[in-house]
Coordinates of C-alpha atoms and ligand atoms in Angstrom, one line a residue:
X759 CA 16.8 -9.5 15.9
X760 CA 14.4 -12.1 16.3
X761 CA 11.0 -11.7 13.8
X762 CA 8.0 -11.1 16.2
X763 CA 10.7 -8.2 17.7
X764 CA 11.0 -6.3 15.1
X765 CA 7.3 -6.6 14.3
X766 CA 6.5 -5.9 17.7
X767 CA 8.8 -3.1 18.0
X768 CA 8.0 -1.6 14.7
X769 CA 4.2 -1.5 15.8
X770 CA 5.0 0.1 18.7
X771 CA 7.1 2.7 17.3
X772 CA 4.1 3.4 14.5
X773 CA 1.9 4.0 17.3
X774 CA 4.1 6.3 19.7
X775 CA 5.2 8.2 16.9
X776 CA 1.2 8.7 15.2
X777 CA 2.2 6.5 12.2
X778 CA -0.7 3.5 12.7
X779 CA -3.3 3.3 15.4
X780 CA -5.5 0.0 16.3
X781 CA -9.4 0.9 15.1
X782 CA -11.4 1.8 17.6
X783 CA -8.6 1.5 20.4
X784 CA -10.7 2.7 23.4
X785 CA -13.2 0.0 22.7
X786 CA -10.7 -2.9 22.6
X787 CA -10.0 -2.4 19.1
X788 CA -11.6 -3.7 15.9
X789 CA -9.8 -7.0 14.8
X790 CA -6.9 -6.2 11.9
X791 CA -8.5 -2.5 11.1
X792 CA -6.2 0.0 11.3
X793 CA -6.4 4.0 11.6
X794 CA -3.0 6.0 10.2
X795 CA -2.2 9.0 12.6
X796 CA -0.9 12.4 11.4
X797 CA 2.7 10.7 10.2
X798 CA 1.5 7.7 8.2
X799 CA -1.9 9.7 7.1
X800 CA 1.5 11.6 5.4
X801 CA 3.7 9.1 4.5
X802 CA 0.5 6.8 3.0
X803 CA -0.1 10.2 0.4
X804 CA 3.1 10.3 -0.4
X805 CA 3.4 6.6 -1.8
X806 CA 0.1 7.4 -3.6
X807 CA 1.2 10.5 -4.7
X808 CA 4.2 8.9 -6.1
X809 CA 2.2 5.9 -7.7
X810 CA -0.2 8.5 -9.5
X811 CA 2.2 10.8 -10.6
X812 CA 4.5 7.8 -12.7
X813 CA 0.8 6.3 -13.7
X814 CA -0.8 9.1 -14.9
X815 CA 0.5 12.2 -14.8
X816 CA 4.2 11.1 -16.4
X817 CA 2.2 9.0 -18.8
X818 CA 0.0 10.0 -22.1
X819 CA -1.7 6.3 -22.4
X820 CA -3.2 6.2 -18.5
X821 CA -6.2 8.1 -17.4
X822 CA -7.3 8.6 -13.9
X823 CA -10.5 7.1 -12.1
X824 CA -12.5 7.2 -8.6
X825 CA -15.1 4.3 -9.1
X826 CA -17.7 3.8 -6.1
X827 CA -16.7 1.3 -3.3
X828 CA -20.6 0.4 -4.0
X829 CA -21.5 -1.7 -7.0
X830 CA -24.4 -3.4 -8.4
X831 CA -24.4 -7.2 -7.1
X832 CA -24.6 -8.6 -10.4
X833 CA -20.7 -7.4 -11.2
X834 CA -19.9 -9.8 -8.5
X835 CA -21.9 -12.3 -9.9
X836 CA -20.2 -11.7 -13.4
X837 CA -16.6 -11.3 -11.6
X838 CA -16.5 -14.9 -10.7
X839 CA -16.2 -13.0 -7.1
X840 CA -19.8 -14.3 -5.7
X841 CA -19.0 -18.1 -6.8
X842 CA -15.3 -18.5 -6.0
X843 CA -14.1 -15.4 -4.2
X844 CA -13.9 -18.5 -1.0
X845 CA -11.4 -19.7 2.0
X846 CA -12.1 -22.9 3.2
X847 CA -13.1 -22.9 6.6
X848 CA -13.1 -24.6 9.8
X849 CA -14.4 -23.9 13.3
X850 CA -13.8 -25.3 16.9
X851 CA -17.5 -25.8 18.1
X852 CA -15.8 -25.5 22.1
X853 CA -13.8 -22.4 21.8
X854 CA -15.2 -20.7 18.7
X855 CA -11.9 -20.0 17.2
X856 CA -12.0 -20.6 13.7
X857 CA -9.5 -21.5 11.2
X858 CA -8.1 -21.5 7.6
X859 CA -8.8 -25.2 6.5
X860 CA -4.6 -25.2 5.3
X861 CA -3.9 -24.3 8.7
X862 CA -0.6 -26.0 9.5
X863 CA -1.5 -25.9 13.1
X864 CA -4.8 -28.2 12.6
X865 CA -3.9 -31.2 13.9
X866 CA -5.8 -34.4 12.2
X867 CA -8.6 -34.3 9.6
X868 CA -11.4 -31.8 10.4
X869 CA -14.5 -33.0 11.2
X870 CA -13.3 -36.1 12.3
X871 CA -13.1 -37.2 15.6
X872 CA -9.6 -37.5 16.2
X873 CA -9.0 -33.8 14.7
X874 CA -7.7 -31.9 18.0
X875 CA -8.3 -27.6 18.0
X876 CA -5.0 -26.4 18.4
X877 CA -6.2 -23.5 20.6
X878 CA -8.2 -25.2 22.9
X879 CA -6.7 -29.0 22.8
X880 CA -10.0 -30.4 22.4
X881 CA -10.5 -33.3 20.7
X882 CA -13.5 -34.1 17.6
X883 CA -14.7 -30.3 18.4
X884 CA -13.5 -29.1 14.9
X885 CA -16.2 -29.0 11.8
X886 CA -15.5 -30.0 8.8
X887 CA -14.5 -27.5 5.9
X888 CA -16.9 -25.4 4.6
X889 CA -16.7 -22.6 1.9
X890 CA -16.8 -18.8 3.2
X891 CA -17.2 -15.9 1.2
X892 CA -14.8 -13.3 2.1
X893 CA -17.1 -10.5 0.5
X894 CA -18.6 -8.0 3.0
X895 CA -22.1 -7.8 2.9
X896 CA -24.9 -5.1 3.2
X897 CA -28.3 -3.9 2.1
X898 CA -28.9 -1.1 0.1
X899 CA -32.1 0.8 0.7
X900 CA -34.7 0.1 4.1
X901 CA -35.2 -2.9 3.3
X902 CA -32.8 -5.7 4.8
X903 CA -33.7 -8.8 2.1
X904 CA -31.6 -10.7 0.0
X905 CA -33.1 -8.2 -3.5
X906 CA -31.4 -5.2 -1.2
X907 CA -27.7 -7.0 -0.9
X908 CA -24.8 -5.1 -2.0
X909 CA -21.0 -5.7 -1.3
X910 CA -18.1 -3.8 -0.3
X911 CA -15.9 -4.2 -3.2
X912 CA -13.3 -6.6 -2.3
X913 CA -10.6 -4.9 -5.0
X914 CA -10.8 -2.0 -7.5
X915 CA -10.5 -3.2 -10.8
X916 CA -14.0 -3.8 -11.5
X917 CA -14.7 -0.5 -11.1
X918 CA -12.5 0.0 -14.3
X919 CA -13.5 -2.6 -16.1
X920 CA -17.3 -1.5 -16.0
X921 CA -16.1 2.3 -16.8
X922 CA -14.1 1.2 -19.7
X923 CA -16.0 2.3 -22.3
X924 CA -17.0 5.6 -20.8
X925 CA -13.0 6.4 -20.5
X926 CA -12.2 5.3 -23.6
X927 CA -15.1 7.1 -25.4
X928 CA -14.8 10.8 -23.1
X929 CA -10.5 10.3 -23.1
X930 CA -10.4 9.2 -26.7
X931 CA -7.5 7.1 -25.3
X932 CA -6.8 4.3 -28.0
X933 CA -5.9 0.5 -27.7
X934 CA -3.1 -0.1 -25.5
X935 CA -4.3 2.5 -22.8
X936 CA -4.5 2.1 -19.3
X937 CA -6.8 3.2 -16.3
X938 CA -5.4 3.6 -12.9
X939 CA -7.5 3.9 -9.6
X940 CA -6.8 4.1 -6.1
X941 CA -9.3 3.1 -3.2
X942 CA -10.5 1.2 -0.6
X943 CA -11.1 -2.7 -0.9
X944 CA -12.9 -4.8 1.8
X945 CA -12.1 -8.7 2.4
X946 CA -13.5 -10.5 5.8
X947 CA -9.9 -12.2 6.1
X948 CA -10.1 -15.6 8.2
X949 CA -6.4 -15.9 9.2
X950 CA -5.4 -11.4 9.1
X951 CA -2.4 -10.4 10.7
X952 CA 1.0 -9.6 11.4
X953 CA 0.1 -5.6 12.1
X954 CA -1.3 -4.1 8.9
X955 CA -0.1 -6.6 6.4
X956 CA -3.6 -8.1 5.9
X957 CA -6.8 -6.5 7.1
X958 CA -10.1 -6.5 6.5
X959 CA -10.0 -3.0 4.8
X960 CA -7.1 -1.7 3.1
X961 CA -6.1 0.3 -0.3
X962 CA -5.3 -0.6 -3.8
X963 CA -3.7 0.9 -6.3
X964 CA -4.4 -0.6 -9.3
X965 CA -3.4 0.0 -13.1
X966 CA -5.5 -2.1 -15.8
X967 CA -3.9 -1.9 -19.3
X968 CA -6.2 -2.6 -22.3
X969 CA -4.2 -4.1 -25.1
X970 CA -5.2 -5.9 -28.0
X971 CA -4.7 -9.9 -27.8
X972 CA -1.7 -11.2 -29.0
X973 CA 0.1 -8.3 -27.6
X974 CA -0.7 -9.4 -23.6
X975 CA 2.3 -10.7 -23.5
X976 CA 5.0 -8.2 -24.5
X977 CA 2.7 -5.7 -22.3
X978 CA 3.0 -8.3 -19.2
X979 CA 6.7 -8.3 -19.3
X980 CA 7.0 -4.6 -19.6
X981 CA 4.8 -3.8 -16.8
X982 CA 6.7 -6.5 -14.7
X983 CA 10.0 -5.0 -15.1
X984 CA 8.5 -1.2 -14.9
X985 CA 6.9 -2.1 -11.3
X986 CA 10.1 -3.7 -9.8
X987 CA 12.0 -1.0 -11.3
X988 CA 9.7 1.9 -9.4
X989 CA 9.9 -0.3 -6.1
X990 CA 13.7 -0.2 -6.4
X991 CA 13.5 4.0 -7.3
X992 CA 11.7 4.2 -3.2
X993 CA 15.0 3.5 -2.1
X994 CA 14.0 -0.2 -1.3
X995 CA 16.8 -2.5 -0.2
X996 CA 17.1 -4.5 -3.5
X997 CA 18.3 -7.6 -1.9
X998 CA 15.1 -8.1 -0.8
X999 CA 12.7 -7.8 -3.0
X1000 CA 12.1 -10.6 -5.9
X1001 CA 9.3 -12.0 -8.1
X1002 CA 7.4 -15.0 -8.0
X1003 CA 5.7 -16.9 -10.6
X1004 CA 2.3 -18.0 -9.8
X1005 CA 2.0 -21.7 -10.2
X1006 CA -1.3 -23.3 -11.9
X1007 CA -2.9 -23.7 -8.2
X1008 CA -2.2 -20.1 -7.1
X1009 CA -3.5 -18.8 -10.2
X1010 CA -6.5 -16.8 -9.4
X1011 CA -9.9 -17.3 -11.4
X1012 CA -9.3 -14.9 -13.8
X1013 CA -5.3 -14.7 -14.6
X1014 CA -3.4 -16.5 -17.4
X1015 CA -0.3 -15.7 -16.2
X1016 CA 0.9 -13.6 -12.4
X1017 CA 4.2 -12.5 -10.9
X1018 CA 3.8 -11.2 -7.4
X1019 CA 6.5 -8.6 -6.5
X1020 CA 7.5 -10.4 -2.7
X1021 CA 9.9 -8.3 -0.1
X1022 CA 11.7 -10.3 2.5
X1023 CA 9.6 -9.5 5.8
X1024 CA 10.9 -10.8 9.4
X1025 CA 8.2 -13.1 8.6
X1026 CA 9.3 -14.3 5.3
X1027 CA 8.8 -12.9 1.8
X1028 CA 5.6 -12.2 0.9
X1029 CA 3.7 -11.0 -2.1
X1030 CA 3.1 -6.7 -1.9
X1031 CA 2.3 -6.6 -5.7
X1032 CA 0.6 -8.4 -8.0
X1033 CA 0.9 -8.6 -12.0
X1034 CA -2.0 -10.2 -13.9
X1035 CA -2.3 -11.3 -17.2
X1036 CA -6.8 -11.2 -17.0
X1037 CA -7.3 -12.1 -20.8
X1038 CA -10.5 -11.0 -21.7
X1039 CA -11.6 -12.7 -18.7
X1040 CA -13.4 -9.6 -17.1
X1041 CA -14.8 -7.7 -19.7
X1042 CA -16.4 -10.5 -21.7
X1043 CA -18.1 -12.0 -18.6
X1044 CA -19.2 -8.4 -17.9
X1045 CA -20.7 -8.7 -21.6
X1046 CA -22.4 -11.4 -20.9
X1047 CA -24.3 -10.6 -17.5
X1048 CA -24.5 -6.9 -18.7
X1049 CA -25.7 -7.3 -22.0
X1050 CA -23.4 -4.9 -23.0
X1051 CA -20.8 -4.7 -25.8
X1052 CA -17.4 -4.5 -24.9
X1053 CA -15.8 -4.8 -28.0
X1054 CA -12.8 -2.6 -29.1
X1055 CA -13.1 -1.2 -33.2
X1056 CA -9.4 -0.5 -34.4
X1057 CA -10.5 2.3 -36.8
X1058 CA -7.5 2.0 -38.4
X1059 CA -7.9 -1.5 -39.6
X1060 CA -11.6 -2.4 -38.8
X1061 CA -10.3 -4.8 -36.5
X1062 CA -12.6 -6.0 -33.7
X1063 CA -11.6 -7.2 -30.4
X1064 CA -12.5 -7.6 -26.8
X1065 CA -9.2 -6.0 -25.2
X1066 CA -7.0 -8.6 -23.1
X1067 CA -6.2 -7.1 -19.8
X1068 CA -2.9 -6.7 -18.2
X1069 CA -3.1 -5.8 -14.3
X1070 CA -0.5 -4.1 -11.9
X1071 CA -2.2 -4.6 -8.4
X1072 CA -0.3 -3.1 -5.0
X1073 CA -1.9 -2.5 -1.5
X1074 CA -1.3 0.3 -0.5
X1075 CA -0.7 -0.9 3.3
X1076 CA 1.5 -3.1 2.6
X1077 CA 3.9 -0.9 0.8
X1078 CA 3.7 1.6 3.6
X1079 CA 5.1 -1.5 5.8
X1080 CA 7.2 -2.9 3.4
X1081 CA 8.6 1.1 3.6
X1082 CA 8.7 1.3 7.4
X1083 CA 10.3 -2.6 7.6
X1084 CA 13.1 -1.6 5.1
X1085 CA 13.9 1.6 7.1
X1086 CA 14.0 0.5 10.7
X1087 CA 17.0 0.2 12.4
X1088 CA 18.6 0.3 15.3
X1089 CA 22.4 1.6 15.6
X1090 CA 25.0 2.9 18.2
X1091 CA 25.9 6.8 17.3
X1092 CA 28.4 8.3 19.2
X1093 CA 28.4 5.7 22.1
X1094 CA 24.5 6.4 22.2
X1095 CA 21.6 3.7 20.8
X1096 CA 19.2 5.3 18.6
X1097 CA 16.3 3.8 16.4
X1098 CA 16.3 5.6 13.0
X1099 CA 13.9 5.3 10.0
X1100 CA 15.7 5.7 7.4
X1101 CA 12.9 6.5 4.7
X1102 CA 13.9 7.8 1.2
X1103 CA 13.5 11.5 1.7
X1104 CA 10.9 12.3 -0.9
X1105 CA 8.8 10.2 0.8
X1106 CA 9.3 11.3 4.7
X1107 CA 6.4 12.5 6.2
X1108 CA 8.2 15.6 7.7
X1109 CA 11.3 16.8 5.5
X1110 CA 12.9 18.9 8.5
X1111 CA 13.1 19.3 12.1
X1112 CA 13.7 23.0 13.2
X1113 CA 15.5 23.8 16.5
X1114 CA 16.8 26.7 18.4
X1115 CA 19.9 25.4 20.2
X1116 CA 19.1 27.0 23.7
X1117 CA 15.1 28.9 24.0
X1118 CA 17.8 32.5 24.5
X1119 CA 19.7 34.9 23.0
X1120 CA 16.9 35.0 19.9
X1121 CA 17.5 31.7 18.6
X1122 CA 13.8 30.7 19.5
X1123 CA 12.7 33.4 17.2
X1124 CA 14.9 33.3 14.6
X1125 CA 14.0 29.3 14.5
X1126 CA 10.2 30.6 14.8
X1127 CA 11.0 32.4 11.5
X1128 CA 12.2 29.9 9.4
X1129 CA 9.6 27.4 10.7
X1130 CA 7.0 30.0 9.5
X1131 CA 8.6 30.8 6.2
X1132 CA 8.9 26.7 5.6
X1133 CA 6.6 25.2 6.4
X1134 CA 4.1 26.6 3.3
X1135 CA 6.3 24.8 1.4
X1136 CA 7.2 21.2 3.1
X1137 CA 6.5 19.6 6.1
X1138 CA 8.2 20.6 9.0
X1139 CA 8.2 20.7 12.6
X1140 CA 9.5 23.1 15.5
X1141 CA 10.9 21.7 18.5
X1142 CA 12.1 23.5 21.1
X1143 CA 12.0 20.9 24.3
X1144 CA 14.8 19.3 25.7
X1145 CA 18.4 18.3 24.7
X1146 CA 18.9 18.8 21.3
X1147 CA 20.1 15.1 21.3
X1148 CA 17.0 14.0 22.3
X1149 CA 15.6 16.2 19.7
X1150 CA 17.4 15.0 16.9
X1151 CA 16.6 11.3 18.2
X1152 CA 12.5 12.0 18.1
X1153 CA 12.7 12.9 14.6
X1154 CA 15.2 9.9 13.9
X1155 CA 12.4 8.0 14.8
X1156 CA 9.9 10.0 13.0
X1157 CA 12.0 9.3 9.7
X1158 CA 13.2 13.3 9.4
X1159 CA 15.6 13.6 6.9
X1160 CA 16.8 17.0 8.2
X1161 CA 17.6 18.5 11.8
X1162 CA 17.8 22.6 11.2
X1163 CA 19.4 23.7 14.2
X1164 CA 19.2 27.7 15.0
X1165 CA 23.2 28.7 17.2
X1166 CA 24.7 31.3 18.5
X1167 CA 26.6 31.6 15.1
X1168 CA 23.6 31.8 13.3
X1169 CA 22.3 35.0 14.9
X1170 CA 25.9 36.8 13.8
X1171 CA 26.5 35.3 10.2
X1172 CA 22.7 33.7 9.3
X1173 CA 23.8 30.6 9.0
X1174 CA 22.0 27.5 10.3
X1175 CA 23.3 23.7 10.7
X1176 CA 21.3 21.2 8.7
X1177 CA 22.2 17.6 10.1
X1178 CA 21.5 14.6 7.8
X1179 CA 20.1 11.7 9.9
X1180 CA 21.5 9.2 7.8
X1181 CA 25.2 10.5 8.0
X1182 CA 24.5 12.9 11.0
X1183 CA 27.4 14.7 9.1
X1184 CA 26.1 18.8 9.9
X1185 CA 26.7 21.2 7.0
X1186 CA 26.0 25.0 7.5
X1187 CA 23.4 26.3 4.8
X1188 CA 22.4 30.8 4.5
X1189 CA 19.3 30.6 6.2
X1190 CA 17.9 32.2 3.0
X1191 CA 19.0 29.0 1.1
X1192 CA 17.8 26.6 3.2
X1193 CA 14.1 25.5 1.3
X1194 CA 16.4 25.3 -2.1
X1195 CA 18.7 23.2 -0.1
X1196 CA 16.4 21.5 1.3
X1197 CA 14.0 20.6 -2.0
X1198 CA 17.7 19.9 -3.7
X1199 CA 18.2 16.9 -1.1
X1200 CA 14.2 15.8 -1.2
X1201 CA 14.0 15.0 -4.9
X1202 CA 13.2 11.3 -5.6
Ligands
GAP121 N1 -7.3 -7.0 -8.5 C1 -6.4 -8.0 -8.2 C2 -6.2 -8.3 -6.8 O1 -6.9 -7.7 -6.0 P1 -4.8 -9.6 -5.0 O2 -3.5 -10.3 -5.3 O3 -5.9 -10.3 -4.4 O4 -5.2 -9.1 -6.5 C3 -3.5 -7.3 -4.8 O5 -4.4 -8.3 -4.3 C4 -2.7 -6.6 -3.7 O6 -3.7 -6.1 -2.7 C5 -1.9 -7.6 -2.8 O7 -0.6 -7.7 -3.4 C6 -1.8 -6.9 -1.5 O8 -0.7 -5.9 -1.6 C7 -3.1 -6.1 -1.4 N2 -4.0 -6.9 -0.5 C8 -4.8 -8.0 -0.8 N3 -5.5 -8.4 0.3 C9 -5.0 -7.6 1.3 C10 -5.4 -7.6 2.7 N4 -6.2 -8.4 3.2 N5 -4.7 -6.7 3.5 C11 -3.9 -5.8 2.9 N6 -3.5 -5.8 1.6 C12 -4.1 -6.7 0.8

């Protein structure tokens, strides 16, 4: 399958099936903002759901947060953010499309008169580079001056990092400890694309470990190998995922060290994850433009530190497509083509299908009771229109693990026939066993 197919295809199956909508679709849609219908709105909770539980519920050293998207504009200013948070730029003065200055495409220096828009074909209409901010800005307040001008956070972590003390103080955590925070970040990306693999607003969720320096190092290479490790538990193809080393001109600003966790797209393998090795970076430029302390007292030994920082970084959105890339497939069954995500059923956003065979002879309303008795419990869905092939082949697509199908036998013996979609091998399961069935097959 060629690489803007399966994009293409994927994309269009996310929006038949309600997984990912364009923004404000009826207006022409906003450029790279996307809305998640009622299956992705699921299978996006899940993954978070996932990510939270192994961070902080299955953990003693991690404590939850929810900072503000808003911040005071000076933790910009100390984040290195307002300064160097910048794309080089270019734009074609004729067609006004504009450009990452690395753009392969450019064709001759910028700003010269010889450089040619590779939109357009235009010759000496391209400016030279200039620095943009990818920061959103806005005011704060009535007033629309430059003493009013807030940002939308462009990731989470500095959330933490200004809470810090108040977790440590109200958790009485102790050096190494960790906060974890999901949310929305903002970035006004020049070059976004290829469907919701970069927008201009997505989610993070981020882990910042607090460990005392010296010790960054053993901590970086744990949290490495425990973030690959949870990638390969979602039933990821292993094959394609890998890390990469940052080299000394990828390094961002604040990191010492960084591994990104890549997955092979159709368009390449590209970074989902980041680790971080921040140093005491952060908090002791948040010392100095707060005025603040941000020291760490051992009470044990009187030591006195400012904590290093070791940072596990994921979009959200992108591991919901590295999740629906890794699952799509298309396949012959039975001398029939069907396109199947095949999505690790813990994570699905409907665990079972329920079907009468025929709407007659009380299979509708023995299918109506199980539906009713289920679905308190997990996500399912009735369906009683059309061919129960073409039944089973919706939820394929929808990524349902199970197909409960309600036949004449089950009205004489109450059994019902639960179809795997992987397999399609169909087992018959006591309709009164069917959720602990069901929850047996669904665990991660
Ligand atoms: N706090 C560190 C930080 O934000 P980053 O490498 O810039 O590091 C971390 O971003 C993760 O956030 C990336 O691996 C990616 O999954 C996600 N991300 C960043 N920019 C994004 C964008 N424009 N659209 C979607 N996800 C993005």
């Amino acid at each position: 399958m060629a690489q803007t197919t399966v994009m293409d295809k994927l994309a269009s199956l996310a929006k038949r099936r309600g997984f990912v909508f364009q923004s404000s679709e009826i207006y022409g849609g906003l450029g790279s903002v996307w809305d998640y219908g009622p299956l992705g709105v699921e299978l996006k909770k899940n993954l978070k759901e996932r990510w939270w539980r192994s961070m902080v519920h299955e953990r003693e050293d991690i404590e939850g947060l929810d900072a503000a998207i808003l911040m005071h504009a000076r933790v910009w200013e100390a984040s290195g953010h307002v300064a160097g948070f910048t794309d080089p730029l270019v734009d074609c003065k004729q067609c006004k499309n504009r450009f990452r200055a690395d753009d392969e495409r450019l064709k001759g220096t910028p700003g010269t008169p010889d450089a040619r828009c590779p939109v357009c074909g235009n010759k000496g209409t391209l400016t030279a580079p200039r620095m943009f901010n990818l920061m959103f800005k806005t005011f704060m307040g009535p007033v629309e001056d430059d003493a009013a001008l807030i940002y939308l956070r462009p990731e989470t972590a500095q959330g933490i990092y200004v809470n810090y003390l108040n977790v440590l103080q109200s958790s009485r955590q102790k050096v190494p400890f960790g906060i974890a925070q999901i949310g929305k970040a903002f970035r006004n990306e020049i070059t976004p694309g290829n469907f919701i693999f970069r927008t201009r607003e997505f989610e993070q969720a981020e882990m910042q470990f607090f460990v005392k320096p010296g010790e960054d190092a053993r901590w970086f290479e744990t949290w490495k190998e425990q973030r690959m490790a949870w990638h390969r538990a979602l039933g990821i193809t292993p094959e394609k995922l890998q890390f990469h080393q940052h080299t000394p001109e990828e390094l961002a600003h604040y990191a010492k060290t960084a591994f990104d966790i890549q997955y092979q797209f159709p368009f390449g393998w590209q970074e989902f994850e980041g680790i971080h090795n921040r140093t005491d970076f952060d908090l002791k430029r948040h010392q100095e433009y707060s005025g603040k302390k941000m020291e760490y007292v051992d009470t044990a030994t009187n030591d006195r530190f400012v904590p290093y920082i070791i940072e596990t970084s994921m979009g959200i959105d992108r591991l919901l497509l590295v999740v629906l890339v890794d699952a799509y497939r298309e396949e012959t069954v039975e001398g029939e083509q069907r396109v199947v995500l095949r999505i690790h059923p813990s994570l699905a956003p409907i665990k079972a299908g329920i079907f009468p065979l025929v709407n007659k002879d009380g299979m509708p309303e023995m299918a109506r009771r199980l539906y009713d008795d289920l679905h308190k419990r997990m996500t399912v869905f009735f369906d009683d229109g059309g061919s129960i092939g073409r039944r089973y082949r919706r939820q394929d697509e929808a990524g349902t693990p199970f197909g409960v199908t309600v036949d004449g036998q089950s009205l004489s013996d109450g059994t019902v026939t639960v179809r795997d979609r992987d397999t399609l091998v169909q087992v018959r399961v006591a309709a009164e066993q069917l959720a602990t069935y069901l929850r047996q097959h669904l665990e991660p």
